[in-house]
Coordinates of C-alpha atoms in Angstrom, one line a residue:
M1 CA 19.6 -9.2 -29.7
P2 CA 22.6 -11.6 -29.5
H3 CA 21.0 -13.3 -26.5
S4 CA 17.5 -14.2 -25.4
T5 CA 16.8 -11.9 -22.4
P6 CA 13.0 -12.1 -21.7
L7 CA 13.5 -11.2 -18.0
I8 CA 15.6 -8.1 -18.6
G9 CA 13.4 -7.1 -21.5
T10 CA 10.2 -7.4 -19.4
I11 CA 11.6 -5.4 -16.5
V12 CA 13.3 -2.7 -18.6
V13 CA 10.5 -2.1 -21.1
G14 CA 7.8 -2.4 -18.4
L15 CA 9.4 0.2 -16.1
V16 CA 10.4 2.6 -18.9
L17 CA 6.9 2.6 -20.4
A18 CA 5.4 2.8 -17.0
F19 CA 7.5 5.9 -16.2
F20 CA 6.4 7.8 -19.3
A21 CA 2.8 6.8 -19.1
G22 CA 2.7 7.5 -15.3
A23 CA 4.3 10.9 -15.8
I24 CA 1.7 11.8 -18.5
A25 CA -1.1 10.6 -16.2
H26 CA 0.3 12.7 -13.3
R27 CA 0.5 15.7 -15.7
L28 CA -3.1 15.2 -16.6
R29 CA -4.0 15.1 -12.8
I30 CA -5.2 11.5 -12.9
S31 CA -3.8 8.6 -10.9
P32 CA -0.4 7.2 -12.2
I33 CA -2.0 3.8 -11.9
A34 CA -3.9 4.6 -15.1
G35 CA -0.6 5.2 -16.8
Y36 CA 0.9 1.9 -15.5
L37 CA -2.1 0.0 -16.9
V38 CA -1.8 1.7 -20.3
A39 CA 1.9 0.7 -20.3
G40 CA 0.9 -2.9 -19.7
V41 CA -1.6 -2.8 -22.6
C42 CA 1.1 -1.4 -24.9
V43 CA 3.5 -4.4 -24.2
G44 CA 0.7 -7.0 -24.0
P45 CA -0.1 -9.6 -26.7
F46 CA -3.1 -7.8 -28.0
T47 CA -1.3 -4.7 -29.3
P48 CA 1.4 -4.4 -32.0
G49 CA 5.0 -4.0 -31.2
F50 CA 7.1 -5.5 -28.4
V51 CA 5.4 -8.2 -26.4
A52 CA 6.7 -8.8 -22.8
D53 CA 6.7 -12.2 -21.2
A54 CA 3.4 -12.3 -19.4
G55 CA 4.4 -15.2 -17.1
L56 CA 7.6 -13.4 -16.0
A57 CA 5.7 -10.2 -15.5
A58 CA 3.1 -11.9 -13.3
E59 CA 5.9 -13.5 -11.1
L60 CA 7.7 -10.1 -10.8
A61 CA 4.3 -8.5 -9.8
E62 CA 3.9 -11.1 -7.1
I63 CA 7.2 -9.9 -5.5
G64 CA 5.5 -6.4 -5.4
V65 CA 2.5 -7.9 -3.6
I66 CA 4.8 -9.6 -1.1
L67 CA 6.8 -6.5 -0.3
L68 CA 3.6 -4.3 -0.1
M69 CA 1.9 -6.6 2.4
F70 CA 5.1 -7.0 4.4
G71 CA 5.3 -3.2 4.7
V72 CA 1.7 -3.0 5.8
G73 CA 2.3 -5.8 8.4
L74 CA 5.2 -3.7 9.8
H75 CA 2.7 -1.0 10.9
F76 CA 0.2 -3.5 12.2
S77 CA -0.1 -5.6 15.3
L78 CA -2.1 -8.6 16.3
R79 CA -4.0 -6.4 18.7
D80 CA -5.0 -4.1 15.7
L81 CA -6.2 -7.1 13.8
L82 CA -8.2 -8.6 16.6
A83 CA -9.8 -5.1 17.3
V84 CA -11.6 -5.2 13.9
R85 CA -12.6 -8.9 13.8
R86 CA -16.2 -8.2 14.8
V87 CA -16.9 -6.2 11.6
A88 CA -14.1 -7.6 9.2
I89 CA -14.9 -11.3 9.5
P90 CA -18.8 -11.3 9.2
G91 CA -18.6 -8.3 6.9
A92 CA -16.2 -9.8 4.4
I93 CA -18.1 -13.1 4.4
A94 CA -21.4 -11.4 3.8
Q95 CA -20.0 -9.2 1.1
I96 CA -18.4 -12.2 -0.7
G97 CA -21.8 -13.9 -0.5
V98 CA -23.7 -10.9 -2.1
A99 CA -21.1 -10.4 -4.9
T100 CA -21.0 -14.1 -5.6
A101 CA -24.8 -14.2 -5.8
L102 CA -24.9 -11.2 -8.2
G103 CA -22.2 -12.7 -10.4
A104 CA -23.8 -16.1 -10.4
G105 CA -27.1 -14.5 -11.4
L106 CA -25.5 -12.8 -14.3
G107 CA -23.7 -16.0 -15.4
I108 CA -27.0 -18.0 -15.3
A109 CA -28.7 -15.2 -17.3
L110 CA -25.9 -15.6 -19.9
G111 CA -26.6 -19.3 -20.2
W112 CA -23.6 -20.7 -18.3
S113 CA -23.7 -23.7 -16.0
V114 CA -24.3 -23.3 -12.2
I115 CA -20.7 -24.1 -11.3
A116 CA -19.3 -21.7 -13.9
S117 CA -21.7 -19.0 -12.7
I118 CA -20.6 -19.5 -9.1
V119 CA -16.9 -19.4 -10.0
F120 CA -17.5 -16.2 -12.0
G121 CA -19.3 -14.6 -9.0
L122 CA -16.5 -15.6 -6.6
A123 CA -13.9 -14.0 -8.9
L124 CA -15.9 -10.7 -8.7
S125 CA -16.1 -10.8 -4.9
V126 CA -12.5 -10.3 -3.9
A127 CA -10.6 -7.0 -4.1
S128 CA -7.0 -6.5 -5.3
T129 CA -4.5 -6.3 -2.4
V130 CA -2.2 -3.8 -4.3
V131 CA -5.0 -1.5 -5.4
L132 CA -6.6 -1.4 -2.0
L133 CA -3.4 -0.7 -0.2
R134 CA -2.2 1.9 -2.7
A135 CA -5.5 3.8 -2.3
L136 CA -5.2 3.8 1.5
Q137 CA -1.6 4.8 1.5
A138 CA -2.2 7.7 -0.9
R139 CA -4.6 9.1 1.7
N140 CA -2.6 8.1 4.8
L141 CA -5.4 5.8 6.0
I142 CA -3.4 2.6 6.6
E143 CA -3.3 3.0 10.4
S144 CA -6.6 4.7 10.9
E145 CA -9.6 2.8 12.1
R146 CA -11.0 2.7 8.5
G147 CA -7.7 1.4 7.2
R148 CA -7.5 -1.4 9.8
I149 CA -11.1 -2.5 9.0
A150 CA -10.3 -2.5 5.2
I151 CA -7.1 -4.6 5.8
G152 CA -8.8 -7.0 8.1
W153 CA -11.5 -7.4 5.5
L154 CA -8.9 -8.0 2.9
I155 CA -7.2 -10.7 4.9
V156 CA -10.6 -12.5 5.4
E157 CA -11.1 -12.3 1.6
D158 CA -7.7 -13.8 1.0
L159 CA -8.4 -16.7 3.4
A160 CA -11.8 -17.3 1.7
M161 CA -10.1 -17.4 -1.7
V162 CA -7.5 -19.9 -0.5
L163 CA -10.3 -22.1 0.6
A164 CA -12.1 -21.6 -2.8
L165 CA -8.9 -22.5 -4.7
V166 CA -8.5 -25.7 -2.8
L167 CA -12.2 -26.8 -3.0
L168 CA -12.8 -26.0 -6.6
P169 CA -10.9 -29.0 -8.1
A170 CA -12.8 -31.3 -5.7
I171 CA -16.1 -29.8 -6.6
V172 CA -15.4 -30.1 -10.3
A173 CA -14.3 -33.7 -9.9
I174 CA -17.5 -34.5 -8.1
Q175 CA -19.6 -32.8 -10.9
N176 CA -17.7 -34.8 -13.6
N177 CA -18.0 -38.0 -11.6
P178 CA -21.3 -38.0 -9.6
D179 CA -20.7 -41.6 -8.4
G180 CA -17.4 -40.6 -6.7
A181 CA -16.5 -39.7 -3.1
G182 CA -19.0 -36.8 -3.1
G183 CA -19.3 -34.7 0.1
S184 CA -16.6 -36.6 1.9
E185 CA -14.0 -35.2 -0.6
I186 CA -15.1 -31.7 0.1
L187 CA -15.0 -32.1 3.8
R188 CA -11.5 -33.7 3.6
S189 CA -10.3 -30.7 1.5
M190 CA -11.8 -28.2 4.0
G191 CA -10.2 -30.0 6.9
A192 CA -6.8 -29.9 5.2
V193 CA -7.1 -26.2 4.5
A194 CA -8.1 -25.5 8.1
L195 CA -5.3 -27.6 9.4
K196 CA -2.7 -25.9 7.2
V197 CA -3.9 -22.3 8.0
T198 CA -4.0 -23.1 11.7
G199 CA -0.5 -24.6 11.5
F200 CA 0.9 -21.5 9.8
F201 CA -0.7 -19.1 12.3
A202 CA 0.7 -21.2 15.2
L203 CA 4.1 -21.4 13.7
M204 CA 4.3 -17.6 13.2
L205 CA 2.9 -16.7 16.6
I206 CA 4.9 -19.3 18.6
V207 CA 8.2 -19.7 16.7
G208 CA 8.2 -16.7 14.4
R209 CA 7.8 -14.2 17.2
R210 CA 11.1 -15.4 18.7
V211 CA 13.2 -16.4 15.7
I212 CA 12.6 -13.5 13.4
P213 CA 13.3 -10.6 15.8
A214 CA 16.3 -12.5 17.3
A215 CA 17.8 -13.0 13.8
L216 CA 17.4 -9.4 12.8
H217 CA 18.9 -8.1 16.1
W218 CA 21.9 -10.3 15.5
V219 CA 22.3 -8.8 12.0
V220 CA 22.0 -5.2 13.4
H221 CA 24.9 -5.9 15.8
T222 CA 27.1 -6.9 12.9
G223 CA 27.0 -3.2 11.8
S224 CA 26.5 -4.0 8.2
R225 CA 23.7 -2.1 6.5
E226 CA 24.0 -4.4 3.4
L227 CA 23.4 -7.5 5.6
F228 CA 20.4 -5.8 7.3
R229 CA 18.8 -5.0 4.0
L230 CA 19.4 -8.5 2.8
A231 CA 18.0 -10.0 6.0
V232 CA 14.8 -7.9 5.8
L233 CA 14.2 -9.0 2.2
A234 CA 15.1 -12.7 3.1
I235 CA 12.5 -12.6 5.9
A236 CA 9.8 -11.0 3.7
L237 CA 10.3 -13.2 0.7
G238 CA 11.3 -16.4 2.6
V239 CA 8.3 -16.4 4.9
A240 CA 5.9 -15.6 2.0
F241 CA 7.3 -18.4 -0.1
G242 CA 7.4 -20.9 2.8
A243 CA 3.8 -20.0 3.6
A244 CA 2.7 -20.7 0.1
F245 CA 4.9 -23.8 -0.5
V246 CA 4.4 -25.6 2.8
F247 CA 1.0 -24.3 4.0
D248 CA -0.8 -23.5 0.8
V249 CA -1.7 -20.0 1.9
S250 CA -1.2 -16.9 -0.3
F251 CA 2.1 -15.1 -0.7
A252 CA 0.4 -11.9 0.5
L253 CA -0.9 -13.5 3.8
G254 CA 2.5 -15.0 4.6
A255 CA 4.3 -11.6 4.0
F256 CA 1.7 -9.8 6.1
F257 CA 2.3 -12.0 9.1
A258 CA 6.1 -11.7 8.7
G259 CA 5.8 -8.0 8.7
M260 CA 3.4 -8.0 11.7
I261 CA 5.8 -10.1 13.7
L262 CA 8.7 -7.8 12.8
G263 CA 6.6 -4.8 13.5
E264 CA 6.6 -5.6 17.2
T265 CA 10.3 -4.8 17.4
Q266 CA 12.2 -1.5 17.5
L267 CA 13.6 -2.2 14.0
S268 CA 10.2 -2.0 12.1
R269 CA 10.7 1.6 10.9
R270 CA 14.2 0.9 9.5
A271 CA 13.0 -2.3 7.9
A272 CA 10.2 -0.4 6.2
E273 CA 12.7 2.2 4.8
E274 CA 15.0 -0.5 3.4
T275 CA 12.2 -2.3 1.5
L276 CA 10.5 0.9 0.2
P277 CA 12.3 1.4 -3.2
L278 CA 12.0 -2.3 -4.2
R279 CA 8.3 -2.4 -3.1
D280 CA 7.4 0.6 -5.2
A281 CA 9.2 -0.7 -8.3
F282 CA 7.6 -4.1 -8.2
A283 CA 4.2 -2.7 -7.4
V284 CA 4.4 -0.8 -10.6
L285 CA 5.2 -4.0 -12.4
F286 CA 2.0 -5.5 -10.9
F287 CA -0.1 -2.9 -12.7
V288 CA 1.9 -3.4 -15.9
S289 CA 1.3 -7.2 -15.7
V290 CA -2.4 -6.5 -15.2
G291 CA -2.5 -4.2 -18.3
M292 CA -1.0 -7.0 -20.4
L293 CA -4.0 -9.2 -19.9
F294 CA -6.5 -6.7 -21.4
D295 CA -7.9 -7.5 -24.8
P296 CA -9.6 -4.4 -26.2
A297 CA -11.7 -6.6 -28.4
V298 CA -13.9 -7.6 -25.4
V299 CA -15.3 -4.1 -25.2
V300 CA -16.6 -4.4 -28.8
E301 CA -17.6 -8.1 -28.7
Q302 CA -19.3 -8.2 -25.3
P303 CA -20.4 -4.6 -24.3
G304 CA -23.6 -5.6 -22.5
P305 CA -22.1 -8.3 -20.3
L306 CA -19.0 -6.2 -19.6
I307 CA -21.1 -3.3 -18.4
A308 CA -23.2 -5.6 -16.2
T309 CA -20.0 -7.2 -14.7
L310 CA -18.6 -3.7 -14.0
A311 CA -21.8 -2.7 -12.4
I312 CA -21.5 -5.7 -10.0
I313 CA -18.0 -4.7 -9.1
L314 CA -18.4 -1.0 -8.8
V315 CA -22.0 -0.7 -7.5
G316 CA -23.1 -4.1 -6.2
K317 CA -20.0 -4.8 -4.0
S318 CA -19.8 -1.2 -2.9
V319 CA -23.4 -0.9 -1.8
A320 CA -23.3 -4.2 0.0
A321 CA -20.1 -3.3 1.8
W322 CA -21.5 0.1 2.8
A323 CA -24.7 -1.4 4.1
I324 CA -22.8 -4.1 6.1
V325 CA -20.4 -1.6 7.8
R326 CA -23.3 0.7 8.6
A327 CA -25.3 -2.3 10.0
F328 CA -22.4 -2.9 12.4
G329 CA -22.8 0.6 13.8
H330 CA -19.9 2.4 12.1
D331 CA -20.3 6.0 10.8
N332 CA -21.0 6.9 7.2
R333 CA -17.4 8.0 6.6
T334 CA -16.0 4.6 7.5
A335 CA -18.6 2.8 5.5
L336 CA -17.9 4.9 2.4
T337 CA -14.1 4.2 2.7
I338 CA -14.6 0.5 2.9
A339 CA -17.1 0.6 0.0
A340 CA -14.6 2.6 -2.2
S341 CA -11.7 0.3 -1.2
L342 CA -13.5 -2.8 -2.5
A343 CA -14.8 -1.4 -5.8
Q344 CA -12.3 -3.3 -7.9
I345 CA -10.9 -6.8 -8.4
G346 CA -7.4 -8.1 -9.0
E347 CA -4.9 -10.9 -8.5
F348 CA -7.0 -13.5 -6.8
S349 CA -9.7 -13.0 -9.5
F350 CA -7.1 -13.8 -12.2
I351 CA -5.9 -16.9 -10.3
L352 CA -9.5 -18.2 -9.8
A353 CA -10.4 -17.5 -13.4
G354 CA -7.3 -19.3 -14.6
L355 CA -7.9 -22.3 -12.4
G356 CA -11.6 -22.4 -13.5
S357 CA -10.6 -22.3 -17.2
N358 CA -8.0 -25.1 -16.8
L359 CA -10.5 -27.3 -15.0
G360 CA -13.0 -26.7 -17.8
A361 CA -15.5 -25.1 -15.3
L362 CA -15.3 -21.6 -16.6
P363 CA -16.0 -20.7 -20.3
G364 CA -13.6 -18.5 -22.2
E365 CA -16.0 -15.6 -22.4
A366 CA -16.3 -15.5 -18.6
R367 CA -12.5 -15.4 -18.2
D368 CA -12.3 -12.5 -20.7
L369 CA -15.0 -10.6 -18.8
I370 CA -13.2 -11.1 -15.5
L371 CA -9.9 -9.8 -17.0
A372 CA -11.4 -6.9 -18.8
S373 CA -13.5 -5.9 -15.8
A374 CA -10.4 -6.1 -13.5
I375 CA -8.5 -3.7 -15.8
L376 CA -11.4 -1.2 -16.0
S377 CA -12.2 -1.4 -12.3
I378 CA -8.6 -0.8 -11.3
L379 CA -8.5 2.1 -13.8
L380 CA -11.6 3.7 -12.4
N381 CA -11.0 2.9 -8.7
P382 CA -8.9 6.1 -7.9
L383 CA -11.7 8.3 -9.3
I384 CA -14.4 6.3 -7.5
F385 CA -12.4 6.4 -4.3
A386 CA -12.0 10.2 -4.5
L387 CA -15.7 10.7 -5.2
I388 CA -17.0 8.4 -2.5
V389 CA -14.6 9.5 0.2
K390 CA -15.4 13.2 -0.7
A391 CA -19.0 12.4 -0.1
G392 CA -18.1 11.5 3.5
R393 CA -16.1 14.5 4.3
S394 CA -18.9 16.1 6.2
A395 CA -18.2 13.7 9.1
A396 CA -15.7 14.7 11.8
P397 CA -12.1 13.9 10.9
E398 CA -10.2 11.2 12.7
A399 CA -7.7 12.1 15.4
D400 CA -4.7 11.6 13.1
E401 CA -6.2 13.9 10.4
A402 CA -7.6 16.6 12.6
A403 CA -5.9 20.0 12.7
P404 CA -4.5 21.0 16.1
P405 CA -6.5 23.5 18.2
P406 CA -5.7 27.2 17.6
S407 CA -3.3 29.0 19.9
T408 CA -2.2 32.5 20.5
A409 CA 1.4 31.4 21.2
R410 CA 4.2 32.1 18.8
H411 CA 3.8 29.4 16.1
I412 CA 6.3 27.3 14.2
V413 CA 5.6 24.4 11.8
L414 CA 8.2 21.6 11.9
V415 CA 8.1 19.1 9.1
G416 CA 9.6 15.7 10.2
F417 CA 10.2 14.3 13.7
G418 CA 13.2 12.2 12.9
R419 CA 16.7 12.5 14.3
V420 CA 16.9 16.2 13.6
G421 CA 13.3 17.0 14.4
R422 CA 13.4 15.3 17.8
I423 CA 16.3 17.6 18.8
L424 CA 14.9 20.7 17.2
A425 CA 11.4 20.6 18.6
P426 CA 12.3 20.8 22.3
Q427 CA 14.7 23.6 21.6
M428 CA 12.0 25.7 20.0
K429 CA 9.5 24.8 22.7
D430 CA 12.0 25.9 25.4
A431 CA 12.4 29.2 23.5
G432 CA 8.7 29.9 23.9
Y433 CA 7.3 28.8 20.6
R434 CA 4.3 26.6 20.0
V435 CA 5.5 23.8 17.7
V436 CA 3.2 22.0 15.3
I437 CA 4.7 18.9 13.8
V438 CA 3.8 17.5 10.4
E439 CA 4.7 13.8 10.1
D440 CA 3.5 11.0 7.7
Q441 CA 4.3 8.1 10.0
A442 CA 1.6 7.3 12.6
D443 CA 4.0 5.8 15.2
V444 CA 6.4 8.8 14.9
L445 CA 3.5 11.3 15.2
R446 CA 2.4 9.4 18.3
D447 CA 5.8 9.9 19.8
A448 CA 5.6 13.6 19.1
R449 CA 2.2 13.9 20.8
E450 CA 3.4 12.0 23.8
A451 CA 6.3 14.4 24.0
G452 CA 3.7 17.3 24.3
F453 CA 3.7 18.6 20.8
D454 CA 0.7 19.3 18.5
G455 CA 0.8 17.2 15.3
V456 CA -0.8 16.8 11.9
R457 CA -0.4 13.5 10.0
G458 CA 0.1 13.6 6.3
D459 CA 2.5 14.3 3.4
A460 CA 3.8 17.8 3.8
T461 CA 4.1 18.1 0.0
D462 CA 0.3 18.4 0.0
A463 CA -0.8 22.0 0.5
A464 CA -3.9 20.8 2.3
V465 CA -1.8 19.1 5.0
L466 CA 0.3 22.3 5.5
A467 CA -3.0 24.2 5.8
R468 CA -4.2 21.9 8.6
A469 CA -1.0 22.8 10.5
D470 CA -2.1 26.4 10.4
L471 CA 0.8 27.5 8.1
S472 CA -0.9 30.9 7.5
G473 CA -0.6 31.7 11.2
A474 CA 3.1 30.5 11.5
S475 CA 6.1 32.8 11.6
T476 CA 8.6 30.1 10.5
L477 CA 8.6 26.7 8.7
L478 CA 11.4 24.3 9.7
V479 CA 11.9 21.5 7.1
A480 CA 13.8 18.8 9.0
I481 CA 13.4 15.8 6.6
P482 CA 16.5 14.4 5.0
E483 CA 15.1 14.3 1.4
G484 CA 16.4 17.6 0.0
Y485 CA 14.4 17.6 -3.2
E486 CA 11.2 16.7 -1.5
A487 CA 11.9 19.5 0.9
G488 CA 12.1 21.8 -2.1
V489 CA 8.5 20.9 -3.1
I490 CA 7.4 21.6 0.5
A491 CA 9.2 25.0 0.5
N492 CA 7.6 25.9 -2.9
R493 CA 4.1 25.0 -1.7
A494 CA 4.6 26.8 1.6
R495 CA 5.9 30.0 -0.1
A496 CA 2.9 30.0 -2.4
A497 CA 0.6 29.7 0.6
S498 CA 2.3 32.3 2.8
P499 CA 4.7 34.7 1.0
A500 CA 5.9 36.3 4.3
L501 CA 6.8 33.0 5.9
R502 CA 10.4 32.4 7.0
I503 CA 11.6 29.0 5.7
I504 CA 14.6 27.1 7.0
A505 CA 15.5 23.7 5.6
R506 CA 18.3 21.1 5.7
A507 CA 20.3 19.6 2.8
H508 CA 23.0 17.1 2.1
S509 CA 24.6 18.6 -1.1
D510 CA 25.3 21.8 -2.9
E511 CA 22.7 20.9 -5.5
Q512 CA 20.1 20.4 -2.9
V513 CA 21.0 23.8 -1.4
V514 CA 20.5 25.5 -4.8
N515 CA 17.2 23.7 -5.4
L516 CA 15.8 24.7 -2.0
E517 CA 16.8 28.3 -2.4
K518 CA 15.2 28.4 -5.9
N519 CA 12.0 27.0 -4.3
G520 CA 11.8 29.8 -1.7
A521 CA 13.9 28.6 1.3
D522 CA 15.4 31.6 3.2
H523 CA 18.1 29.6 4.9
V524 CA 19.5 26.2 4.1
V525 CA 21.7 24.3 6.5
M526 CA 23.9 21.6 4.8
G527 CA 24.7 19.0 7.5
E528 CA 28.0 17.8 6.1
R529 CA 29.4 21.4 5.9
E530 CA 28.4 22.2 9.5
I531 CA 29.9 19.0 10.7
A532 CA 33.2 19.7 8.9
L533 CA 33.4 23.3 10.2
R534 CA 32.7 22.2 13.8
M535 CA 35.3 19.4 13.6
A536 CA 37.8 21.9 12.2
E537 CA 37.0 24.3 15.1
L538 CA 37.6 21.6 17.7
A539 CA 40.8 20.6 16.0
G540 CA 42.1 24.1 16.3
G541 CA 41.2 25.6 12.9
K542 CA 39.5 28.9 12.4
A543 CA 35.7 28.7 13.0
G544 CA 33.5 29.8 10.2
V545 CA 36.1 30.9 7.7
S546 CA 34.7 28.7 4.9
R547 CA 31.1 29.2 5.7
P548 CA 29.3 30.9 2.8

């Protein structure tokens, strides 16, 4: 290369390899996350060939964490957070205690010092933000009761790790200098953390709730979509960076609160749509950056300790979380979901391991075990999540997941309750049809139900979701979402499930029309063409002459 371009090289090679590895993983019917991790191993320092810049990759991955937590905050409210405090706060603290004790026990058995063993246990106690959220999003659980408990639990873990990162240098200093300040130094550090976190919460709830919505509403009235997108990204990244730089809380926590404040406005859905492409791209880079840390030699050099460490993460933490949630009176299904969500470790574990190593409190083999266990636990988590959640399916489904009650009325399934769906649904209802709406956004589905329609929450490209909408008993499927190629997948699945079904879809281009017809759509309405024909008719042209 004529110029040194580590940033461009890291992004390009990381995304290209992640695409190919993710596509292969999808073809093999395993989670694409496995492919992203393998892509990271391929560009890491422990395998031959191109080596990406690990520092840059980690910083790019942090942007993914910020945007992911911002997106979750958009669908959350302070009320939702407070509603799960009785189980999330004591539950997370107890689970951290159990996991830390198990990890410390293993460290002492391996001959490490007490402080090294405790740091090792703490690193095993906290779950990865990205992995947990991706697992919940894949199953449309973010806004369910189970999802709210898991996210509340995650926030408590984040706060606990912020405290641990601040206290660790003081504790190590005391250990190295027993005649120093002692306990007063620890109390001073704890007080400083409490003051900063309280200050951040107060600033966001008192000032942020007024300034952030007002700023975004001003941008909306400018009429510039580019400015709106830029404003949303500036709020997400700016608040996250300010929270970390000024108040010493995590990027993820700052972004979550920024999203939660913005989520109370009418612009939350549009803000979520604007950040989605960047969020997904940077989330992929997170998994690539994790894969780069994996040294395959650890599997050969420390097989016994590695298996024991994985057992703590996959079994010890999960059993503890399940028992705690059950002890608080929640059903088995909720307890299993929380247990599966926490059966992995991630970004805070890396930060804690790095700090412990730099302070001389954590031996190199402990750091290697943490990194290797993180990779393997993230790789195994989708499989574990599927198995554990499957074990709880005997329980009654939640309201958002339940199929609507059967009816003898004429039956139409409508995918999407957006701008087109909101006009279409009342028209079909007035014509005497029973309309069942399939929608993946909880707030939009809530609007549909309040308007008197039956609804199923989920991704309509999933045949199981269409089945819950009683597609086999429907006469017509109306696909009203704007994504033409995604609509083609829906049409294909629907045609396979019900060959006699009449399918009507919308498109925005001739290519999308062809794709939908190939995938089984009987009729395709192209919005731009219909608008042009109607405008020509109103202007005095001949109506319908150009209509195919």
